Amino acid sequence: MRVNGVSVDPAATAAALGLGVDDLPGARLLDVLRDGLGLTGAKEGCGMGECGSCTVLVDGRAVCSCLVLQGQVADADVETVEGLADRGGADLQEAFVRRQAVQCGYCIPGVLMSCAALLDRSPDPSDDEIRAALDGNLCRCTGYNRFHDVLHDVARGRCGGAS
Ligand code: FES
Ligand code: FES
């Protein structure tokens, strides 16, 4: 498994989780990231695939890391919010700030990763595409209209227009 482009050391990661290396494949990806690797951007909300606060990218696809076992992604590229700026997502993060699209912030790492995956496959997404992409991300604070504003800003900016 590579996380944000860096190969993960199974023995060290298992040890950080208090596991033997043979038990690592059965650990939840969310726990591997947070407790094994110290990448605490992905958050645990529901722990059952309902809220999206744990969303990361696996081979470019947004997934709930609370539902994935390490063994299922042992050969995959995993991306977390900690690597977002390095993959070209700084404009997305800046747009969230500029549009004041963050309140408590708990959902935002997951929302950012869902937005990043959407922009990868659809550089100028429609409102329907945005709604579909964020369908699995619950935010109880901000309201989703600002997320739409953010994505339209970023799309315009990347196409060379005003953001
Ligand atoms: S914590 Fe994974 S979907 Fe809620
Ligand atoms: S900003 Fe608080 S849950 Fe989304």
PDB file of C-alpha atoms and ligand atoms in Angstrom:
ATOM      1  CA  MET A   1       0.000   0.000   0.000  1.00  0.00           C
ATOM      2  CA  ARG A   2       1.199   3.487  -0.813  1.00  0.00           C
ATOM      3  CA  VAL A   3      -0.254   6.443   1.040  1.00  0.00           C
ATOM      4  CA  ASN A   4       0.160   9.856  -0.559  1.00  0.00           C
ATOM      5  CA  GLY A   5       2.868   8.349  -2.740  1.00  0.00           C
ATOM      6  CA  VAL A   6       4.886   6.815   0.103  1.00  0.00           C
ATOM      7  CA  SER A   7       5.140   3.036   0.568  1.00  0.00           C
ATOM      8  CA  VAL A   8       3.857   1.908   3.932  1.00  0.00           C
ATOM      9  CA  ASP A   9       6.064  -0.286   6.130  1.00  0.00           C
ATOM     10  CA  PRO A  10       3.710  -3.092   7.235  1.00  0.00           C
ATOM     11  CA  ALA A  11       5.696  -4.082  10.320  1.00  0.00           C
ATOM     12  CA  ALA A  12       6.006  -0.559  11.670  1.00  0.00           C
ATOM     13  CA  THR A  13       2.378   0.212  10.900  1.00  0.00           C
ATOM     14  CA  ALA A  14       1.142  -2.941  12.594  1.00  0.00           C
ATOM     15  CA  ALA A  15       3.312  -2.208  15.620  1.00  0.00           C
ATOM     16  CA  ALA A  16       1.861   1.300  15.883  1.00  0.00           C
ATOM     17  CA  LEU A  17      -1.582  -0.295  15.965  1.00  0.00           C
ATOM     18  CA  GLY A  18      -0.502  -2.799  18.596  1.00  0.00           C
ATOM     19  CA  LEU A  19      -0.937  -5.645  16.094  1.00  0.00           C
ATOM     20  CA  GLY A  20       1.246  -8.353  14.702  1.00  0.00           C
ATOM     21  CA  VAL A  21       2.098  -7.874  11.044  1.00  0.00           C
ATOM     22  CA  ASP A  22      -0.110 -10.853  10.119  1.00  0.00           C
ATOM     23  CA  ASP A  23      -3.099  -9.053  11.623  1.00  0.00           C
ATOM     24  CA  LEU A  24      -2.602  -5.864   9.602  1.00  0.00           C
ATOM     25  CA  PRO A  25      -4.760  -6.984   6.625  1.00  0.00           C
ATOM     26  CA  GLY A  26      -7.743  -7.240   8.969  1.00  0.00           C
ATOM     27  CA  ALA A  27      -7.383  -3.682  10.289  1.00  0.00           C
ATOM     28  CA  ARG A  28      -9.730  -0.982   9.024  1.00  0.00           C
ATOM     29  CA  LEU A  29      -8.079   1.413   6.602  1.00  0.00           C
ATOM     30  CA  LEU A  30      -9.326   4.316   8.736  1.00  0.00           C
ATOM     31  CA  ASP A  31      -7.474   2.955  11.774  1.00  0.00           C
ATOM     32  CA  VAL A  32      -4.355   2.232   9.743  1.00  0.00           C
ATOM     33  CA  LEU A  33      -4.303   5.824   8.533  1.00  0.00           C
ATOM     34  CA  ARG A  34      -5.100   7.522  11.821  1.00  0.00           C
ATOM     35  CA  ASP A  35      -3.471   5.295  14.433  1.00  0.00           C
ATOM     36  CA  GLY A  36      -0.896   3.443  12.349  1.00  0.00           C
ATOM     37  CA  LEU A  37       0.402   6.314  10.257  1.00  0.00           C
ATOM     38  CA  GLY A  38      -0.644   9.386  12.229  1.00  0.00           C
ATOM     39  CA  LEU A  39      -2.699  10.773   9.346  1.00  0.00           C
ATOM     40  CA  THR A  40      -5.645  12.080  11.314  1.00  0.00           C
ATOM     41  CA  GLY A  41      -7.322  14.081   8.542  1.00  0.00           C
ATOM     42  CA  ALA A  42      -9.876  11.364   7.802  1.00  0.00           C
ATOM     43  CA  LYS A  43     -12.383  11.392  10.644  1.00  0.00           C
ATOM     44  CA  GLU A  44     -14.567   8.729  12.159  1.00  0.00           C
ATOM     45  CA  GLY A  45     -18.188   9.804  12.294  1.00  0.00           C
ATOM     46  CA  CYS A  46     -20.629   6.936  12.016  1.00  0.00           C
ATOM     47  CA  GLY A  47     -18.167   4.097  11.432  1.00  0.00           C
ATOM     48  CA  MET A  48     -20.678   2.414   9.146  1.00  0.00           C
ATOM     49  CA  GLY A  49     -20.455   4.026   5.725  1.00  0.00           C
ATOM     50  CA  GLU A  50     -23.170   6.632   6.227  1.00  0.00           C
ATOM     51  CA  CYS A  51     -21.486   9.985   6.854  1.00  0.00           C
ATOM     52  CA  GLY A  52     -18.428  10.212   4.577  1.00  0.00           C
ATOM     53  CA  SER A  53     -16.200  11.953   7.130  1.00  0.00           C
ATOM     54  CA  CYS A  54     -13.644   9.144   6.642  1.00  0.00           C
ATOM     55  CA  THR A  55     -13.502   9.510   2.841  1.00  0.00           C
ATOM     56  CA  VAL A  56     -10.139   8.931   1.164  1.00  0.00           C
ATOM     57  CA  LEU A  57      -9.183   8.048  -2.394  1.00  0.00           C
ATOM     58  CA  VAL A  58      -8.250   4.490  -3.328  1.00  0.00           C
ATOM     59  CA  ASP A  59      -6.750   4.346  -6.801  1.00  0.00           C
ATOM     60  CA  GLY A  60      -8.467   7.670  -7.449  1.00  0.00           C
ATOM     61  CA  ARG A  61     -11.918   6.633  -6.265  1.00  0.00           C
ATOM     62  CA  ALA A  62     -13.579   8.147  -3.188  1.00  0.00           C
ATOM     63  CA  VAL A  63     -14.282   5.442  -0.596  1.00  0.00           C
ATOM     64  CA  CYS A  64     -15.283   5.297   3.044  1.00  0.00           C
ATOM     65  CA  SER A  65     -12.129   4.165   4.826  1.00  0.00           C
ATOM     66  CA  CYS A  66     -14.208   2.856   7.742  1.00  0.00           C
ATOM     67  CA  LEU A  67     -15.581   0.150   5.452  1.00  0.00           C
ATOM     68  CA  VAL A  68     -12.302  -0.971   3.892  1.00  0.00           C
ATOM     69  CA  LEU A  69      -9.786  -3.408   5.354  1.00  0.00           C
ATOM     70  CA  GLN A  70      -6.090  -2.874   4.838  1.00  0.00           C
ATOM     71  CA  GLY A  71      -5.849  -6.228   3.114  1.00  0.00           C
ATOM     72  CA  GLN A  72      -8.284  -5.034   0.447  1.00  0.00           C
ATOM     73  CA  VAL A  73      -6.014  -2.141  -0.488  1.00  0.00           C
ATOM     74  CA  ALA A  74      -2.626  -3.728   0.108  1.00  0.00           C
ATOM     75  CA  ASP A  75      -1.568  -3.046  -3.496  1.00  0.00           C
ATOM     76  CA  ALA A  76      -3.439   0.226  -3.927  1.00  0.00           C
ATOM     77  CA  ASP A  77      -2.593   3.916  -3.950  1.00  0.00           C
ATOM     78  CA  VAL A  78      -4.375   5.622  -1.083  1.00  0.00           C
ATOM     79  CA  GLU A  79      -4.663   9.407  -0.925  1.00  0.00           C
ATOM     80  CA  THR A  80      -5.706  11.389   2.121  1.00  0.00           C
ATOM     81  CA  VAL A  81      -6.398  15.047   2.726  1.00  0.00           C
ATOM     82  CA  GLU A  82      -2.816  15.439   3.980  1.00  0.00           C
ATOM     83  CA  GLY A  83      -1.632  14.855   0.411  1.00  0.00           C
ATOM     84  CA  LEU A  84      -4.233  17.021  -1.285  1.00  0.00           C
ATOM     85  CA  ALA A  85      -2.099  20.127  -1.826  1.00  0.00           C
ATOM     86  CA  ASP A  86       0.747  18.062  -3.291  1.00  0.00           C
ATOM     87  CA  ARG A  87      -1.627  16.509  -5.847  1.00  0.00           C
ATOM     88  CA  GLY A  88      -2.706  19.953  -7.049  1.00  0.00           C
ATOM     89  CA  GLY A  89      -5.619  20.541  -4.693  1.00  0.00           C
ATOM     90  CA  ALA A  90      -4.399  23.676  -2.932  1.00  0.00           C
ATOM     91  CA  ASP A  91      -6.842  25.758  -4.980  1.00  0.00           C
ATOM     92  CA  LEU A  92      -9.684  23.591  -3.699  1.00  0.00           C
ATOM     93  CA  GLN A  93      -8.620  24.101  -0.102  1.00  0.00           C
ATOM     94  CA  GLU A  94      -8.230  27.843  -0.645  1.00  0.00           C
ATOM     95  CA  ALA A  95     -11.680  28.065  -2.211  1.00  0.00           C
ATOM     96  CA  PHE A  96     -13.239  26.438   0.852  1.00  0.00           C
ATOM     97  CA  VAL A  97     -11.657  29.142   2.988  1.00  0.00           C
ATOM     98  CA  ARG A  98     -12.513  31.993   0.614  1.00  0.00           C
ATOM     99  CA  ARG A  99     -16.137  30.875   0.305  1.00  0.00           C
ATOM    100  CA  GLN A 100     -16.390  30.322   4.071  1.00  0.00           C
ATOM    101  CA  ALA A 101     -17.555  26.801   3.347  1.00  0.00           C
ATOM    102  CA  VAL A 102     -16.232  25.413   6.631  1.00  0.00           C
ATOM    103  CA  GLN A 103     -17.852  25.669  10.045  1.00  0.00           C
ATOM    104  CA  CYS A 104     -16.971  22.966  12.575  1.00  0.00           C
ATOM    105  CA  GLY A 105     -14.785  21.317   9.932  1.00  0.00           C
ATOM    106  CA  TYR A 106     -15.397  17.732  10.954  1.00  0.00           C
ATOM    107  CA  CYS A 107     -16.795  16.667   7.595  1.00  0.00           C
ATOM    108  CA  ILE A 108     -14.434  18.756   5.500  1.00  0.00           C
ATOM    109  CA  PRO A 109     -11.509  16.337   4.939  1.00  0.00           C
ATOM    110  CA  GLY A 110     -13.951  13.831   3.511  1.00  0.00           C
ATOM    111  CA  VAL A 111     -15.783  16.461   1.488  1.00  0.00           C
ATOM    112  CA  LEU A 112     -12.477  17.704   0.075  1.00  0.00           C
ATOM    113  CA  MET A 113     -11.497  14.223  -1.076  1.00  0.00           C
ATOM    114  CA  SER A 114     -14.880  13.628  -2.705  1.00  0.00           C
ATOM    115  CA  CYS A 115     -14.520  17.002  -4.451  1.00  0.00           C
ATOM    116  CA  ALA A 116     -10.995  16.112  -5.609  1.00  0.00           C
ATOM    117  CA  ALA A 117     -12.186  12.826  -7.109  1.00  0.00           C
ATOM    118  CA  LEU A 118     -15.068  14.620  -8.831  1.00  0.00           C
ATOM    119  CA  LEU A 119     -12.791  17.259 -10.370  1.00  0.00           C
ATOM    120  CA  ASP A 120     -10.436  14.519 -11.591  1.00  0.00           C
ATOM    121  CA  ARG A 121     -13.202  12.875 -13.604  1.00  0.00           C
ATOM    122  CA  SER A 122     -15.236  15.987 -14.406  1.00  0.00           C
ATOM    123  CA  PRO A 123     -13.162  19.200 -14.492  1.00  0.00           C
ATOM    124  CA  ASP A 124     -16.248  21.443 -14.823  1.00  0.00           C
ATOM    125  CA  PRO A 125     -18.961  19.549 -12.951  1.00  0.00           C
ATOM    126  CA  SER A 126     -22.654  20.350 -13.216  1.00  0.00           C
ATOM    127  CA  ASP A 127     -24.780  20.846 -10.115  1.00  0.00           C
ATOM    128  CA  ASP A 128     -26.250  17.378 -10.651  1.00  0.00           C
ATOM    129  CA  GLU A 129     -22.766  15.874 -10.772  1.00  0.00           C
ATOM    130  CA  ILE A 130     -21.809  17.753  -7.604  1.00  0.00           C
ATOM    131  CA  ARG A 131     -24.937  16.558  -5.810  1.00  0.00           C
ATOM    132  CA  ALA A 132     -24.213  12.972  -6.837  1.00  0.00           C
ATOM    133  CA  ALA A 133     -20.539  13.187  -5.859  1.00  0.00           C
ATOM    134  CA  LEU A 134     -21.345  14.590  -2.406  1.00  0.00           C
ATOM    135  CA  ASP A 135     -24.319  12.328  -1.822  1.00  0.00           C
ATOM    136  CA  GLY A 136     -22.319  10.271   0.682  1.00  0.00           C
ATOM    137  CA  ASN A 137     -20.856  13.224   2.591  1.00  0.00           C
ATOM    138  CA  LEU A 138     -23.005  14.557   5.390  1.00  0.00           C
ATOM    139  CA  CYS A 139     -22.445  18.100   6.649  1.00  0.00           C
ATOM    140  CA  ARG A 140     -24.634  19.331   9.465  1.00  0.00           C
ATOM    141  CA  CYS A 141     -23.205  22.852   9.567  1.00  0.00           C
ATOM    142  CA  THR A 142     -22.390  24.633   6.365  1.00  0.00           C
ATOM    143  CA  GLY A 143     -25.072  23.801   3.868  1.00  0.00           C
ATOM    144  CA  TYR A 144     -24.245  22.335   0.528  1.00  0.00           C
ATOM    145  CA  ASN A 145     -24.704  25.446  -1.601  1.00  0.00           C
ATOM    146  CA  ARG A 146     -21.273  26.691  -0.594  1.00  0.00           C
ATOM    147  CA  PHE A 147     -19.715  23.410  -1.669  1.00  0.00           C
ATOM    148  CA  HIS A 148     -21.267  23.985  -5.099  1.00  0.00           C
ATOM    149  CA  ASP A 149     -19.869  27.542  -5.140  1.00  0.00           C
ATOM    150  CA  VAL A 150     -16.423  26.192  -4.255  1.00  0.00           C
ATOM    151  CA  LEU A 151     -16.443  23.614  -7.030  1.00  0.00           C
ATOM    152  CA  HIS A 152     -17.639  26.105  -9.635  1.00  0.00           C
ATOM    153  CA  ASP A 153     -14.919  28.543  -8.521  1.00  0.00           C
ATOM    154  CA  VAL A 154     -12.211  25.905  -8.813  1.00  0.00           C
ATOM    155  CA  ALA A 155     -13.463  24.740 -12.197  1.00  0.00           C
ATOM    156  CA  ARG A 156     -13.404  28.323 -13.487  1.00  0.00           C
ATOM    157  CA  GLY A 157      -9.960  28.908 -12.024  1.00  0.00           C
ATOM    158  CA  ARG A 158      -8.506  25.778 -13.575  1.00  0.00           C
ATOM    159  CA  CYS A 159      -9.967  26.695 -16.947  1.00  0.00           C
ATOM    160  CA  GLY A 160      -8.166  30.026 -16.738  1.00  0.00           C
ATOM    161  CA  GLY A 161     -11.142  32.170 -15.783  1.00  0.00           C
ATOM    162  CA  ALA A 162     -11.672  34.251 -12.670  1.00  0.00           C
ATOM    163  CA  SER A 163     -12.097  32.281  -9.461  1.00  0.00           C
TER     164      SER A 163
HETATM  165  S1  FES B   1     -17.100   7.144   9.526  1.00  0.00           S
HETATM  166 FE1  FES B   1     -16.980   6.194   7.587  1.00  0.00          FE
HETATM  167  S2  FES B   1     -18.823   6.757   6.596  1.00  0.00           S
HETATM  168 FE2  FES B   1     -19.022   7.583   8.601  1.00  0.00          FE
HETATM  169  S1  FES B   2     -18.608  21.857   8.615  1.00  0.00           S
HETATM  170 FE1  FES B   2     -19.450  20.922  10.403  1.00  0.00          FE
HETATM  171  S2  FES B   2     -20.222  19.019   9.686  1.00  0.00           S
HETATM  172 FE2  FES B   2     -19.568  20.036   7.890  1.00  0.00          FE
END
